[in-house]
Coordinates of C-alpha atoms in Angstrom, one line a residue:
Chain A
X1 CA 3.4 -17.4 8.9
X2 CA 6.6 -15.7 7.5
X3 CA 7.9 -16.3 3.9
X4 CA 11.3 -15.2 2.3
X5 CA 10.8 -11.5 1.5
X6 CA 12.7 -12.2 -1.6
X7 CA 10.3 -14.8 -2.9
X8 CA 7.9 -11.9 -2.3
X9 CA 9.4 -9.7 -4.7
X10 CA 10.3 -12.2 -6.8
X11 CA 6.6 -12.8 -7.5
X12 CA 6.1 -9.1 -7.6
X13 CA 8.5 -8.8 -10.7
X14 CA 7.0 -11.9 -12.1
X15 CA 3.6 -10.6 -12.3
X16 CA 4.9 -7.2 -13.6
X17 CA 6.4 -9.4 -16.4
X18 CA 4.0 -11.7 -17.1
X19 CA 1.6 -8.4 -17.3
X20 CA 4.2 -6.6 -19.5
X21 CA 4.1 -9.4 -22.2
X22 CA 0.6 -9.4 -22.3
X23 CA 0.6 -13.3 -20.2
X24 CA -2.8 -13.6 -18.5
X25 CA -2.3 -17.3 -17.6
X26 CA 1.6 -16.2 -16.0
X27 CA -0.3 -14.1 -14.2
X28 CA -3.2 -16.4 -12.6
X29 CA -0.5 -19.0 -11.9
X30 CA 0.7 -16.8 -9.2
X31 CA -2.9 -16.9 -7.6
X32 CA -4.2 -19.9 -5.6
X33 CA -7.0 -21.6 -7.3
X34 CA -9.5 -19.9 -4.8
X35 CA -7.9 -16.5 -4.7
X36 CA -9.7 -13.2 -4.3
X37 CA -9.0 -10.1 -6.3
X38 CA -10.3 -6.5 -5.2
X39 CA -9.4 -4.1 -7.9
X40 CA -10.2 -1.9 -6.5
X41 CA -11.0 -2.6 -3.2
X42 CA -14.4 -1.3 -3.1
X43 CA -15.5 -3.1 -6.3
X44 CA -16.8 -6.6 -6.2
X45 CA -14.2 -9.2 -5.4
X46 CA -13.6 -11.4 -8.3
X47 CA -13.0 -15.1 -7.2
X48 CA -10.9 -18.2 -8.6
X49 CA -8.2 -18.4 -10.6
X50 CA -10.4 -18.6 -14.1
X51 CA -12.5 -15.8 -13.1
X52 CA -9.1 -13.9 -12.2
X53 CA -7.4 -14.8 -15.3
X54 CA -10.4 -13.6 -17.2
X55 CA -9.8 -10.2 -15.6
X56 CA -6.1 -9.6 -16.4
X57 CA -7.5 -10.6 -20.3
X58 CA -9.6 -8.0 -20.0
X59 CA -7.1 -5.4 -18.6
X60 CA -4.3 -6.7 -20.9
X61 CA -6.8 -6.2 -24.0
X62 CA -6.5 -2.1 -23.0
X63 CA -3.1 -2.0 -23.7
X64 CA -2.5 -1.6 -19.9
X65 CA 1.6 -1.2 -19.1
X66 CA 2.1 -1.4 -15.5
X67 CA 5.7 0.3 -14.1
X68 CA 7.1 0.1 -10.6
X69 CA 7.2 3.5 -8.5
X70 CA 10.2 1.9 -5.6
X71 CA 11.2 -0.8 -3.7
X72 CA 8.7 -3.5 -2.6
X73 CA 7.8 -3.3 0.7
X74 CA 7.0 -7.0 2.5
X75 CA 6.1 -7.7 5.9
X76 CA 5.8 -11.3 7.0
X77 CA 3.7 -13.0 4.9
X78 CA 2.5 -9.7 2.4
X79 CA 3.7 -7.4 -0.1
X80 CA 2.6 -4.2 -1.1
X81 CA 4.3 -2.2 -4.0
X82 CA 3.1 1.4 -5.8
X83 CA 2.9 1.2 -9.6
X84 CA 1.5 3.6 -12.1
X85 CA -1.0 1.5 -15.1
X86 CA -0.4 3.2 -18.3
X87 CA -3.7 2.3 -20.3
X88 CA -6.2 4.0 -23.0
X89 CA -10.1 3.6 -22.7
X90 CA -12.5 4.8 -25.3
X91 CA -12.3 8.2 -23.8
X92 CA -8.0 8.6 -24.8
X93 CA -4.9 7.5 -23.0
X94 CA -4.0 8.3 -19.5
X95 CA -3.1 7.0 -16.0
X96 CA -4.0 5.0 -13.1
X97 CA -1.5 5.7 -9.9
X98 CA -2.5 2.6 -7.6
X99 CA -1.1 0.6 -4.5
X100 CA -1.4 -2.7 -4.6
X101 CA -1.1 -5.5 -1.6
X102 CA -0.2 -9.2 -2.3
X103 CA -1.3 -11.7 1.0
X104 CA 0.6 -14.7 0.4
X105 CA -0.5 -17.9 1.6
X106 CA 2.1 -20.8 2.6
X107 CA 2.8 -22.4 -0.4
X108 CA 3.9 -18.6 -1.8
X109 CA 1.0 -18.2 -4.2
X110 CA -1.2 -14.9 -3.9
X111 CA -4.1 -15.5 -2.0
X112 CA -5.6 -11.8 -1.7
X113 CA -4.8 -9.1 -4.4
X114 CA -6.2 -5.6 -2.9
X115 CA -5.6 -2.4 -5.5
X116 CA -6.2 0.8 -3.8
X117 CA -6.7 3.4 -6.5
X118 CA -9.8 5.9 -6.8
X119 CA -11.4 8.4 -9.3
X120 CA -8.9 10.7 -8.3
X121 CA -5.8 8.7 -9.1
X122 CA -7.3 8.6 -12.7
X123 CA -4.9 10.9 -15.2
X124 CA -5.4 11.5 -18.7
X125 CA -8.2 9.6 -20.5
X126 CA -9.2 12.8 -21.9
X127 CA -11.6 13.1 -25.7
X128 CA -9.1 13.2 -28.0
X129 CA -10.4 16.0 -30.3
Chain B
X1 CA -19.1 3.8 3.2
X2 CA -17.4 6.7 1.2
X3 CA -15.3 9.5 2.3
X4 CA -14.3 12.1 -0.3
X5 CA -10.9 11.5 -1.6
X6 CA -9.8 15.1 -0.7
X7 CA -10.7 14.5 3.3
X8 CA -8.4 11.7 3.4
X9 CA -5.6 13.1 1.0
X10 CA -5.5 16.0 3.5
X11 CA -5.4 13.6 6.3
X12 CA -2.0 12.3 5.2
X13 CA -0.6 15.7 4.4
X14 CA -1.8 16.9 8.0
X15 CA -0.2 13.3 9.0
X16 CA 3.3 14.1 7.7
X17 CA 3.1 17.6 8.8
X18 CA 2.6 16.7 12.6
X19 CA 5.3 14.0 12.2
X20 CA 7.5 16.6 10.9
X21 CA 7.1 19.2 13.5
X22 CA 7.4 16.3 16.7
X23 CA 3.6 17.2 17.2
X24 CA 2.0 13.2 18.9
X25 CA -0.8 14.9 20.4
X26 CA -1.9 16.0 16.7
X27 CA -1.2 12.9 15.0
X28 CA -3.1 11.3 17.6
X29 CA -6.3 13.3 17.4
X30 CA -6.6 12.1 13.5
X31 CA -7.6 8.6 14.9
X32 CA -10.4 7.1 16.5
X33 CA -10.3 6.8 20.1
X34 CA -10.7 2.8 19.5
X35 CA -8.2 2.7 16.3
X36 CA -5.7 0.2 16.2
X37 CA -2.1 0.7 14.6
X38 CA -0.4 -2.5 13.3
X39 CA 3.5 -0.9 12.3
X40 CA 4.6 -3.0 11.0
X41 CA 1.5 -5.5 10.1
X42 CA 2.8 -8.3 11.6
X43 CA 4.0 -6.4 15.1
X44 CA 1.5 -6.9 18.1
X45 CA -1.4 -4.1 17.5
X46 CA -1.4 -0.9 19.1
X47 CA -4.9 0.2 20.5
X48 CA -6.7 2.9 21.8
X49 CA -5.4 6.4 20.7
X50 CA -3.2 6.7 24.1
X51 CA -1.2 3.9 23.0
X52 CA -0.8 5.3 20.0
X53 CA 0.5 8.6 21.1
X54 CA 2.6 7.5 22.9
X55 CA 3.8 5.2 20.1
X56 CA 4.4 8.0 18.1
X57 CA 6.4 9.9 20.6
X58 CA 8.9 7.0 21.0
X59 CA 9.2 7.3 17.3
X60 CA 9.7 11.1 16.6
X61 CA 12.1 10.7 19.5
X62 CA 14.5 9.0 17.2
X63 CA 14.3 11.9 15.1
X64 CA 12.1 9.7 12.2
X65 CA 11.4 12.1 9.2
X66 CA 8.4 11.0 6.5
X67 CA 8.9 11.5 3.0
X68 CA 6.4 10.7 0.7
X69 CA 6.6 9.0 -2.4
X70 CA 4.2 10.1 -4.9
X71 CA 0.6 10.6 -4.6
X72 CA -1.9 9.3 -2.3
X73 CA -4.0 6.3 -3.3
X74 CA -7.4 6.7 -2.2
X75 CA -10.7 3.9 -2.7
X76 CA -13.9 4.4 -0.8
X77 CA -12.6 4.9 2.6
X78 CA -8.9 3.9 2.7
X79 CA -5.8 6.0 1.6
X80 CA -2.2 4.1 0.7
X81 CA 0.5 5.8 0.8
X82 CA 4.2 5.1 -0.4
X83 CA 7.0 7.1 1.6
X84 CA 10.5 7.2 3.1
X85 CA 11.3 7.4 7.3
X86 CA 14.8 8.7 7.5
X87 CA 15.6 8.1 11.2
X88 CA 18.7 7.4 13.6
X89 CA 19.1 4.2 15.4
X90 CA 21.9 2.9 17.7
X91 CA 23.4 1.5 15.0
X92 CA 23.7 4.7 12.7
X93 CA 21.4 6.6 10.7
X94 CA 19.1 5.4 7.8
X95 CA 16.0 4.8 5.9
X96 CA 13.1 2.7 6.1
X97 CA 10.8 2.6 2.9
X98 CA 7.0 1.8 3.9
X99 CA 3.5 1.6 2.6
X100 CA 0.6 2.4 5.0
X101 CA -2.8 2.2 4.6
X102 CA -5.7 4.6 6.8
X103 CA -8.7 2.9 7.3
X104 CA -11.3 5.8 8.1
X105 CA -14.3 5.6 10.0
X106 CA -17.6 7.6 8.6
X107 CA -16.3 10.6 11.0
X108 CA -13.3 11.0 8.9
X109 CA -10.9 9.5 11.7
X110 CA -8.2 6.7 11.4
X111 CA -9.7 3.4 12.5
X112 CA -6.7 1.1 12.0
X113 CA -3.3 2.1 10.3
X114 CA -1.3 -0.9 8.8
X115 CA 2.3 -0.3 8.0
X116 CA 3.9 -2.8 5.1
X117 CA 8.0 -3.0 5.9
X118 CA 10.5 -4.8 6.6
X119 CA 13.9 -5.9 7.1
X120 CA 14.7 -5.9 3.5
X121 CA 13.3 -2.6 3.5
X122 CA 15.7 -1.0 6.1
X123 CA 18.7 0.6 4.4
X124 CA 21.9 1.9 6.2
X125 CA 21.8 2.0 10.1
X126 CA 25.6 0.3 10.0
X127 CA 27.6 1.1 12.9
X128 CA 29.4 4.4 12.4
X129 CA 32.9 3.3 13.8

């Protein structure tokens, strides 16, 4: 299956959007309604569009600001893009440096999300004093 | 399965830094006998660490140089990575921008590379009249 790469990116700068003005719903109607979300990979999967939209409330409620680090990259039916998640916790304000993937089914909506990220991508989030 | 983040961060620097220096053999010996190279994802698989040498070789004889693009995403036992191949083709010189992810197995060792690019992510190469 091959989609238009710009459709791709198109959806890539829609969800950044949608994220940026705080849009959880914007953001599950890219999904299909039996998507799969790892975030990050190694966590559990989170499945369906409700149970995906509940996640981005969750992340949105955090203040999280995502911003684009380059071009997307797409391959035939995928894109993958490297962002930086500006975001405070309990613990202060800091950053998250992840990749994420997009697998795209054929009607163009995302049917896998896969965020690689790890403790050590983690900046900031330091006790503020 | 985890690997520490470090073992794989230094597996991408040691990546690039055999790239750099033309060295196949070395890149080569950071995955499994059995891995499997898909560059770009939707390109027939390379298997079996021969292949993939000799993969690499047809590449570094085009002169490809990596540049990476800020830091390496790590989860339990994958790295992403965003960077830049600047490389000469017949049709002139130019860049490709590309995500990869390393899939390590518990020795440490590259099971399966995935590389996300494209067309739209191939820049220059015009014919130098």
């Amino acid at each position: 299956m091959t989609l238009p790469a710009q459709s791709m990116i198109d959806t890539v700068h829609s969800y950044v959007a949608a994220f940026e003005r705080g849009d959880a719903g914007a953001v599950a109607a890219l999904y299909a309604e039996d998507a799969v979300v790892r975030d990050p990979m190694d966590a559990p999967p989170i499945k369906g569009r409700d149970a995906i939209r509940a996640f981005y409330e969750r992340s949105m409620a955090t203040g999280a600001k995502l911003a684009l680090s380059g071009p997307v990259r797409t391959t035939a039916s995928v894109a993958a893009f490297a962002f930086s998640v500006h975001l405070t916790l309990p613990t202060g304000e800091g950053r998250i440096d992840v990749i994420d993937t997009f697998e795209f089914n054929p009607d163009g909506l995302i049917q896998q999300m896969t965020a690689y990220w790890g403790p050590n991508n983690m900046h900031g989030f330091e006790e503020q004093a």
